C-alpha cells in the first residue's frame, strides 16, 4: 500500500477513535443527567402524595392533590404505593410484585435516596415520618420524553460519526496527496536521470523545507557520482592512451628488426613474437578504452533515433569485412507491422559495436556456421535474437560471461580477451535494455537483446 494511502487510513482510524470516544461520553453524560432530573421530578410527586396521605383532614389532602395537578401534572404511567408502618402484608405482596433489589429497600429504611431503573421504568422510594406516623411511598413512572430524547441523540451521534468518517477520509486523502506531490515530482525527475545524462540535476526551490533538503542531498550525491565516474573513466582512458604510444613503438621496432637482413632465425622468431604480442596488447588497450568510454559520458555521445533493422544490416556488412565467409542470415519475417516499433533512441556507434560483438562471437565460436538473426517486437521492446550452432557455454559459466576478462573453459582454441561482452552489456544497459543468454554445450547459443522502442 502506498504511504499516501496509509497516512489517510491511519488519520481516519485515529479520528474515528476520538469521535467515537467523544460520542460515547456525550451519550452517557446526557443519559445520566436526563435520568437524574426525572428521578428528582418523581421524588417531588412522591413526597406530595406521601404528605397528602398522612393528613387526616380530607379538605387539606385535596389541596395537596390540587397543587400537584395544577403545578406539576402527571408523569406518564405514574403510580404511587403507600405502605403504612404496620401493614406487613401489603409490604410483602409489593416486594413480590415489584422487581426492586434489596439495596433499594435498605436505602429507604436508612432514609437515603432510593432510586432504581429497569425496563424503561424509574422507581423511587421515600420514608416519611410526620406527627408520629411513618409511611413508605413507592413511586414509579416512565420517562417517555427522556427516552425519545436519548433515541434521537443516539441516531444523531451514529449518523454524525459515519458522515464525519467519510469527510475525514476524503480530506485525509486530499492532504496526503498534496504532501506527497513534491516527492512524486522528485521520483519522476530522478527516474529521468541515468548514466547518459548524469550531468542533469533536480530543480530545487527556495523553500527551506525537508523536500528541498532532499533535492539538495540528491544533487550532492549526483555531483559525487559524476565526479567518481569521470575520474574512473579518465583514468582508464588516460592509461589506455599512455599504453598506445609505447606499444606502437614496440611493434614498429619489431617490424624494423624483422626487415634487417642477415639476422639469425632465433632473433627473427623473437621479433615475430614481440610483434604479435604487442599487436594483441594494442587490441586489448583499444577494447579497454571503448569499455571505459561506453560507461557514462553522455555529453560526448550523440543520441538519436535509430532503426534497428538498418543497424543490423550494417553489422552484417561489418561482419562480412572482418570474417568473410561467415554464415550470418537475417530473418525479416517477424518484423513488426508498425515501423515505430523498430526505432530505438540511442547512440549508433555504441549499438553497432554491441551487436557486432555478439554477431562476431557467434561466427567465431561456431567456426563460421550459420548464425540466425531474428528481429521482432512486443508491446515495449524491439527484440533481436542471435542464434548460432557453435561450441556453446558450459552451464555453470553462463552467469560470468559479462564479467570483464572472463573466458569460458571451452575457448582455448579461440583467440579473445573477455572484454567484448562486458562492453556489449554496458552499452545495452545504457540504452535501458537487457540481454538474455541461453546456451547448450555442443549445440549452440542464443543471445536475446531487448531494447525499449520510442
Ligand atoms: P572473447 O574475446 O573471449 O570472445 P567476450 O567478452 O566477447 O570475450 O566473450 C566472453 C566469453 O563468453 C567468451 O570467452 C566465451 O567463453 C563466451 N561466449 C561469448 N559468445 C559466445 C558464443 N556465441 N558461443 C560460445 N561462447 C560464447
mmCIF file of C-alpha atoms in Angstrom, residues 226-448:
data_model
loop_
_atom_site.group_PDB
_atom_site.id
_atom_site.type_symbol
_atom_site.label_atom_id
_atom_site.label_comp_id
_atom_site.label_asym_id
_atom_site.label_seq_id
_atom_site.Cartn_x
_atom_site.Cartn_y
_atom_site.Cartn_z
ATOM 1 C CA UNK A 226 29.542 12.243 -11.704
ATOM 2 C CA UNK A 227 32.980 13.119 -10.349
ATOM 3 C CA UNK A 228 33.685 9.465 -9.437
ATOM 4 C CA UNK A 229 32.516 8.286 -12.880
ATOM 5 C CA UNK A 230 34.660 10.864 -14.584
ATOM 6 C CA UNK A 231 37.736 10.050 -12.502
ATOM 7 C CA UNK A 232 37.332 6.344 -13.226
ATOM 8 C CA UNK A 233 36.624 6.975 -16.883
ATOM 9 C CA UNK A 234 39.511 9.387 -17.321
ATOM 10 C CA UNK A 235 41.852 7.042 -15.516
ATOM 11 C CA UNK A 236 41.123 4.115 -17.860
ATOM 12 C CA UNK A 237 41.115 6.406 -20.934
ATOM 13 C CA UNK A 238 44.402 8.045 -19.953
ATOM 14 C CA UNK A 239 46.033 4.754 -19.060
ATOM 15 C CA UNK A 240 44.910 3.246 -22.398
ATOM 16 C CA UNK A 241 46.194 6.306 -24.282
ATOM 17 C CA UNK A 242 49.510 6.185 -22.426
ATOM 18 C CA UNK A 243 49.895 2.496 -23.373
ATOM 19 C CA UNK A 244 49.179 3.129 -27.036
ATOM 20 C CA UNK A 245 52.320 5.118 -27.965
ATOM 21 C CA UNK A 246 54.899 2.753 -26.418
ATOM 22 C CA UNK A 247 53.026 -0.223 -27.914
ATOM 23 C CA UNK A 248 53.070 1.325 -31.393
ATOM 24 C CA UNK A 249 56.808 1.981 -30.966
ATOM 25 C CA UNK A 250 57.441 -1.625 -29.778
ATOM 26 C CA UNK A 251 55.546 -3.161 -32.728
ATOM 27 C CA UNK A 252 57.245 -0.707 -35.166
ATOM 28 C CA UNK A 253 60.658 -1.589 -33.793
ATOM 29 C CA UNK A 254 59.854 -5.310 -34.035
ATOM 30 C CA UNK A 255 58.846 -4.863 -37.691
ATOM 31 C CA UNK A 256 62.048 -2.901 -38.304
ATOM 32 C CA UNK A 257 64.106 -5.662 -36.683
ATOM 33 C CA UNK A 258 62.392 -8.240 -38.902
ATOM 34 C CA UNK A 259 63.267 -6.290 -42.035
ATOM 35 C CA UNK A 260 67.013 -6.168 -41.213
ATOM 36 C CA UNK A 261 68.866 -8.636 -43.413
ATOM 37 C CA UNK A 262 71.353 -11.141 -42.091
ATOM 38 C CA UNK A 263 69.917 -11.624 -38.591
ATOM 39 C CA UNK A 264 69.718 -15.083 -37.141
ATOM 40 C CA UNK A 265 66.488 -17.192 -37.202
ATOM 41 C CA UNK A 266 66.293 -17.080 -33.411
ATOM 42 C CA UNK A 267 66.368 -13.264 -33.488
ATOM 43 C CA UNK A 268 63.680 -13.271 -36.256
ATOM 44 C CA UNK A 269 61.431 -15.571 -34.174
ATOM 45 C CA UNK A 270 61.917 -13.324 -31.216
ATOM 46 C CA UNK A 271 60.955 -10.194 -33.236
ATOM 47 C CA UNK A 272 57.887 -12.001 -34.609
ATOM 48 C CA UNK A 273 56.769 -12.903 -31.068
ATOM 49 C CA UNK A 274 57.328 -9.327 -29.890
ATOM 50 C CA UNK A 275 55.320 -8.017 -32.863
ATOM 51 C CA UNK A 276 52.427 -10.492 -32.349
ATOM 52 C CA UNK A 277 52.142 -9.906 -28.642
ATOM 53 C CA UNK A 278 52.345 -6.119 -28.935
ATOM 54 C CA UNK A 279 49.531 -6.240 -31.551
ATOM 55 C CA UNK A 280 47.448 -8.250 -29.061
ATOM 56 C CA UNK A 281 48.200 -5.742 -26.335
ATOM 57 C CA UNK A 282 47.240 -2.881 -28.646
ATOM 58 C CA UNK A 283 43.904 -4.562 -29.398
ATOM 59 C CA UNK A 284 43.329 -5.129 -25.703
ATOM 60 C CA UNK A 285 44.125 -1.487 -24.897
ATOM 61 C CA UNK A 286 41.696 -0.285 -27.590
ATOM 62 C CA UNK A 287 38.952 -2.534 -26.213
ATOM 63 C CA UNK A 288 39.541 -1.232 -22.689
ATOM 64 C CA UNK A 289 39.356 2.311 -23.979
ATOM 65 C CA UNK A 290 35.964 1.589 -25.605
ATOM 66 C CA UNK A 291 34.745 -0.148 -22.437
ATOM 67 C CA UNK A 292 35.633 2.934 -20.408
ATOM 68 C CA UNK A 293 34.039 5.278 -22.916
ATOM 69 C CA UNK A 294 30.698 3.472 -23.075
ATOM 70 C CA UNK A 295 30.152 3.916 -19.385
ATOM 71 C CA UNK A 296 28.876 7.332 -18.768
ATOM 72 C CA UNK A 297 29.979 10.335 -20.729
ATOM 73 C CA UNK A 298 26.587 11.341 -22.057
ATOM 74 C CA UNK A 299 27.870 14.776 -23.024
ATOM 75 C CA UNK A 300 30.240 13.429 -25.670
ATOM 76 C CA UNK A 301 27.870 10.887 -27.173
ATOM 77 C CA UNK A 302 25.313 11.760 -29.789
ATOM 78 C CA UNK A 303 21.869 10.302 -29.124
ATOM 79 C CA UNK A 304 19.340 9.975 -31.913
ATOM 80 C CA UNK A 305 16.530 7.774 -33.258
ATOM 81 C CA UNK A 306 17.939 4.594 -34.821
ATOM 82 C CA UNK A 307 16.160 1.939 -36.881
ATOM 83 C CA UNK A 308 17.320 -1.399 -35.565
ATOM 84 C CA UNK A 309 16.762 -3.336 -38.828
ATOM 85 C CA UNK A 310 19.070 -0.908 -40.669
ATOM 86 C CA UNK A 311 21.634 -1.109 -37.887
ATOM 87 C CA UNK A 312 21.658 -4.918 -38.042
ATOM 88 C CA UNK A 313 22.275 -4.749 -41.835
ATOM 89 C CA UNK A 314 25.313 -2.538 -41.136
ATOM 90 C CA UNK A 315 26.506 -5.044 -38.522
ATOM 91 C CA UNK A 316 26.229 -7.804 -41.129
ATOM 92 C CA UNK A 317 28.297 -5.676 -43.569
ATOM 93 C CA UNK A 318 30.986 -5.223 -40.890
ATOM 94 C CA UNK A 319 30.996 -8.978 -40.186
ATOM 95 C CA UNK A 320 31.419 -9.629 -43.914
ATOM 96 C CA UNK A 321 34.526 -7.431 -43.920
ATOM 97 C CA UNK A 322 36.107 -8.862 -40.765
ATOM 98 C CA UNK A 323 35.100 -12.514 -41.242
ATOM 99 C CA UNK A 324 34.472 -13.151 -44.924
ATOM 100 C CA UNK A 325 32.557 -16.369 -45.482
ATOM 101 C CA UNK A 326 30.529 -16.033 -42.275
ATOM 102 C CA UNK A 327 27.078 -17.671 -42.106
ATOM 103 C CA UNK A 328 25.079 -14.684 -40.803
ATOM 104 C CA UNK A 329 21.476 -14.710 -42.067
ATOM 105 C CA UNK A 330 19.000 -12.015 -41.129
ATOM 106 C CA UNK A 331 15.368 -13.084 -40.897
ATOM 107 C CA UNK A 332 12.933 -10.199 -41.506
ATOM 108 C CA UNK A 333 9.779 -12.412 -41.417
ATOM 109 C CA UNK A 334 8.808 -11.401 -37.907
ATOM 110 C CA UNK A 335 9.355 -7.641 -38.332
ATOM 111 C CA UNK A 336 6.577 -5.672 -36.599
ATOM 112 C CA UNK A 337 3.901 -4.071 -38.836
ATOM 113 C CA UNK A 338 4.332 -0.756 -37.107
ATOM 114 C CA UNK A 339 7.716 0.639 -38.134
ATOM 115 C CA UNK A 340 7.869 2.769 -34.991
ATOM 116 C CA UNK A 341 8.362 -0.436 -33.004
ATOM 117 C CA UNK A 342 11.804 -0.724 -34.633
ATOM 118 C CA UNK A 343 13.036 2.726 -33.665
ATOM 119 C CA UNK A 344 15.300 3.000 -30.642
ATOM 120 C CA UNK A 345 16.606 6.190 -29.103
ATOM 121 C CA UNK A 346 20.338 5.693 -28.672
ATOM 122 C CA UNK A 347 23.889 6.054 -29.868
ATOM 123 C CA UNK A 348 24.534 4.429 -33.236
ATOM 124 C CA UNK A 349 28.272 3.791 -32.816
ATOM 125 C CA UNK A 350 27.806 2.132 -29.444
ATOM 126 C CA UNK A 351 24.860 -0.026 -30.531
ATOM 127 C CA UNK A 352 26.747 -1.096 -33.653
ATOM 128 C CA UNK A 353 29.732 -2.087 -31.504
ATOM 129 C CA UNK A 354 27.442 -4.051 -29.164
ATOM 130 C CA UNK A 355 25.690 -6.064 -31.891
ATOM 131 C CA UNK A 356 28.958 -6.576 -33.811
ATOM 132 C CA UNK A 357 30.460 -8.135 -30.685
ATOM 133 C CA UNK A 358 27.594 -10.621 -30.309
ATOM 134 C CA UNK A 359 27.420 -11.477 -34.033
ATOM 135 C CA UNK A 360 31.204 -11.817 -34.444
ATOM 136 C CA UNK A 361 31.365 -14.020 -31.329
ATOM 137 C CA UNK A 362 28.668 -16.246 -32.805
ATOM 138 C CA UNK A 363 30.650 -16.546 -36.041
ATOM 139 C CA UNK A 364 33.901 -17.124 -34.152
ATOM 140 C CA UNK A 365 32.635 -19.729 -31.667
ATOM 141 C CA UNK A 366 30.731 -21.642 -34.379
ATOM 142 C CA UNK A 367 33.609 -21.660 -36.887
ATOM 143 C CA UNK A 368 31.528 -19.714 -39.395
ATOM 144 C CA UNK A 369 28.483 -21.997 -39.270
ATOM 145 C CA UNK A 370 25.010 -20.463 -39.758
ATOM 146 C CA UNK A 371 24.111 -17.587 -37.480
ATOM 147 C CA UNK A 372 20.392 -16.660 -37.489
ATOM 148 C CA UNK A 373 19.392 -13.137 -36.617
ATOM 149 C CA UNK A 374 15.672 -12.505 -35.998
ATOM 150 C CA UNK A 375 14.195 -9.034 -35.411
ATOM 151 C CA UNK A 376 10.754 -8.749 -33.783
ATOM 152 C CA UNK A 377 8.935 -6.688 -31.134
ATOM 153 C CA UNK A 378 6.459 -6.882 -28.266
ATOM 154 C CA UNK A 379 4.490 -4.024 -26.626
ATOM 155 C CA UNK A 380 7.601 -2.388 -25.162
ATOM 156 C CA UNK A 381 10.753 -3.770 -26.727
ATOM 157 C CA UNK A 382 12.464 -4.385 -30.042
ATOM 158 C CA UNK A 383 13.786 -7.926 -29.659
ATOM 159 C CA UNK A 384 16.906 -9.099 -31.514
ATOM 160 C CA UNK A 385 17.652 -12.831 -31.325
ATOM 161 C CA UNK A 386 21.090 -14.056 -32.457
ATOM 162 C CA UNK A 387 21.415 -17.853 -32.572
ATOM 163 C CA UNK A 388 24.486 -19.868 -33.527
ATOM 164 C CA UNK A 389 25.310 -23.563 -33.806
ATOM 165 C CA UNK A 390 28.652 -23.253 -32.071
ATOM 166 C CA UNK A 391 30.513 -24.669 -29.078
ATOM 167 C CA UNK A 392 28.048 -23.291 -26.513
ATOM 168 C CA UNK A 393 28.832 -22.081 -22.996
ATOM 169 C CA UNK A 394 29.087 -24.504 -20.030
ATOM 170 C CA UNK A 395 26.054 -24.105 -17.766
ATOM 171 C CA UNK A 396 27.982 -23.035 -14.670
ATOM 172 C CA UNK A 397 29.848 -20.334 -16.584
ATOM 173 C CA UNK A 398 26.945 -18.556 -18.324
ATOM 174 C CA UNK A 399 26.464 -16.190 -15.380
ATOM 175 C CA UNK A 400 30.051 -14.955 -15.668
ATOM 176 C CA UNK A 401 30.350 -14.134 -19.357
ATOM 177 C CA UNK A 402 29.620 -10.426 -18.706
ATOM 178 C CA UNK A 403 32.449 -10.157 -16.165
ATOM 179 C CA UNK A 404 35.447 -8.317 -17.692
ATOM 180 C CA UNK A 405 38.296 -10.646 -18.814
ATOM 181 C CA UNK A 406 36.261 -13.815 -18.175
ATOM 182 C CA UNK A 407 36.576 -16.524 -20.849
ATOM 183 C CA UNK A 408 34.743 -19.850 -20.695
ATOM 184 C CA UNK A 409 36.730 -23.047 -20.142
ATOM 185 C CA UNK A 410 36.000 -24.385 -23.654
ATOM 186 C CA UNK A 411 37.581 -21.475 -25.570
ATOM 187 C CA UNK A 412 41.326 -22.362 -25.590
ATOM 188 C CA UNK A 413 41.178 -22.890 -29.338
ATOM 189 C CA UNK A 414 39.792 -19.372 -29.941
ATOM 190 C CA UNK A 415 41.509 -16.009 -29.587
ATOM 191 C CA UNK A 416 39.912 -13.460 -27.307
ATOM 192 C CA UNK A 417 40.258 -11.228 -24.233
ATOM 193 C CA UNK A 418 36.918 -11.398 -22.464
ATOM 194 C CA UNK A 419 36.168 -7.699 -22.980
ATOM 195 C CA UNK A 420 33.621 -7.757 -25.841
ATOM 196 C CA UNK A 421 30.585 -8.949 -23.849
ATOM 197 C CA UNK A 422 31.071 -6.700 -20.783
ATOM 198 C CA UNK A 423 31.305 -3.817 -23.249
ATOM 199 C CA UNK A 424 28.122 -5.001 -25.020
ATOM 200 C CA UNK A 425 26.300 -5.400 -21.720
ATOM 201 C CA UNK A 426 27.283 -1.849 -20.682
ATOM 202 C CA UNK A 427 26.008 -0.452 -23.961
ATOM 203 C CA UNK A 428 22.660 -2.275 -23.774
ATOM 204 C CA UNK A 429 22.157 -1.237 -20.140
ATOM 205 C CA UNK A 430 22.985 2.351 -21.106
ATOM 206 C CA UNK A 431 20.031 2.101 -23.527
ATOM 207 C CA UNK A 432 17.732 0.786 -20.742
ATOM 208 C CA UNK A 433 17.747 -2.655 -22.355
ATOM 209 C CA UNK A 434 18.758 -6.159 -21.281
ATOM 210 C CA UNK A 435 20.390 -9.312 -22.638
ATOM 211 C CA UNK A 436 19.235 -12.889 -22.050
ATOM 212 C CA UNK A 437 21.592 -15.783 -22.886
ATOM 213 C CA UNK A 438 20.594 -19.405 -23.467
ATOM 214 C CA UNK A 439 23.252 -21.933 -24.356
ATOM 215 C CA UNK A 440 23.983 -25.636 -24.554
ATOM 216 C CA UNK A 441 27.478 -27.023 -24.985
ATOM 217 C CA UNK A 442 27.923 -28.579 -28.426
ATOM 218 C CA UNK A 443 24.513 -27.357 -29.647
ATOM 219 C CA UNK A 444 24.740 -23.571 -29.742
ATOM 220 C CA UNK A 445 23.988 -20.262 -28.099
ATOM 221 C CA UNK A 446 21.173 -17.706 -28.360
ATOM 222 C CA UNK A 447 21.645 -14.083 -27.306
ATOM 223 C CA UNK A 448 18.329 -12.196 -26.999
#
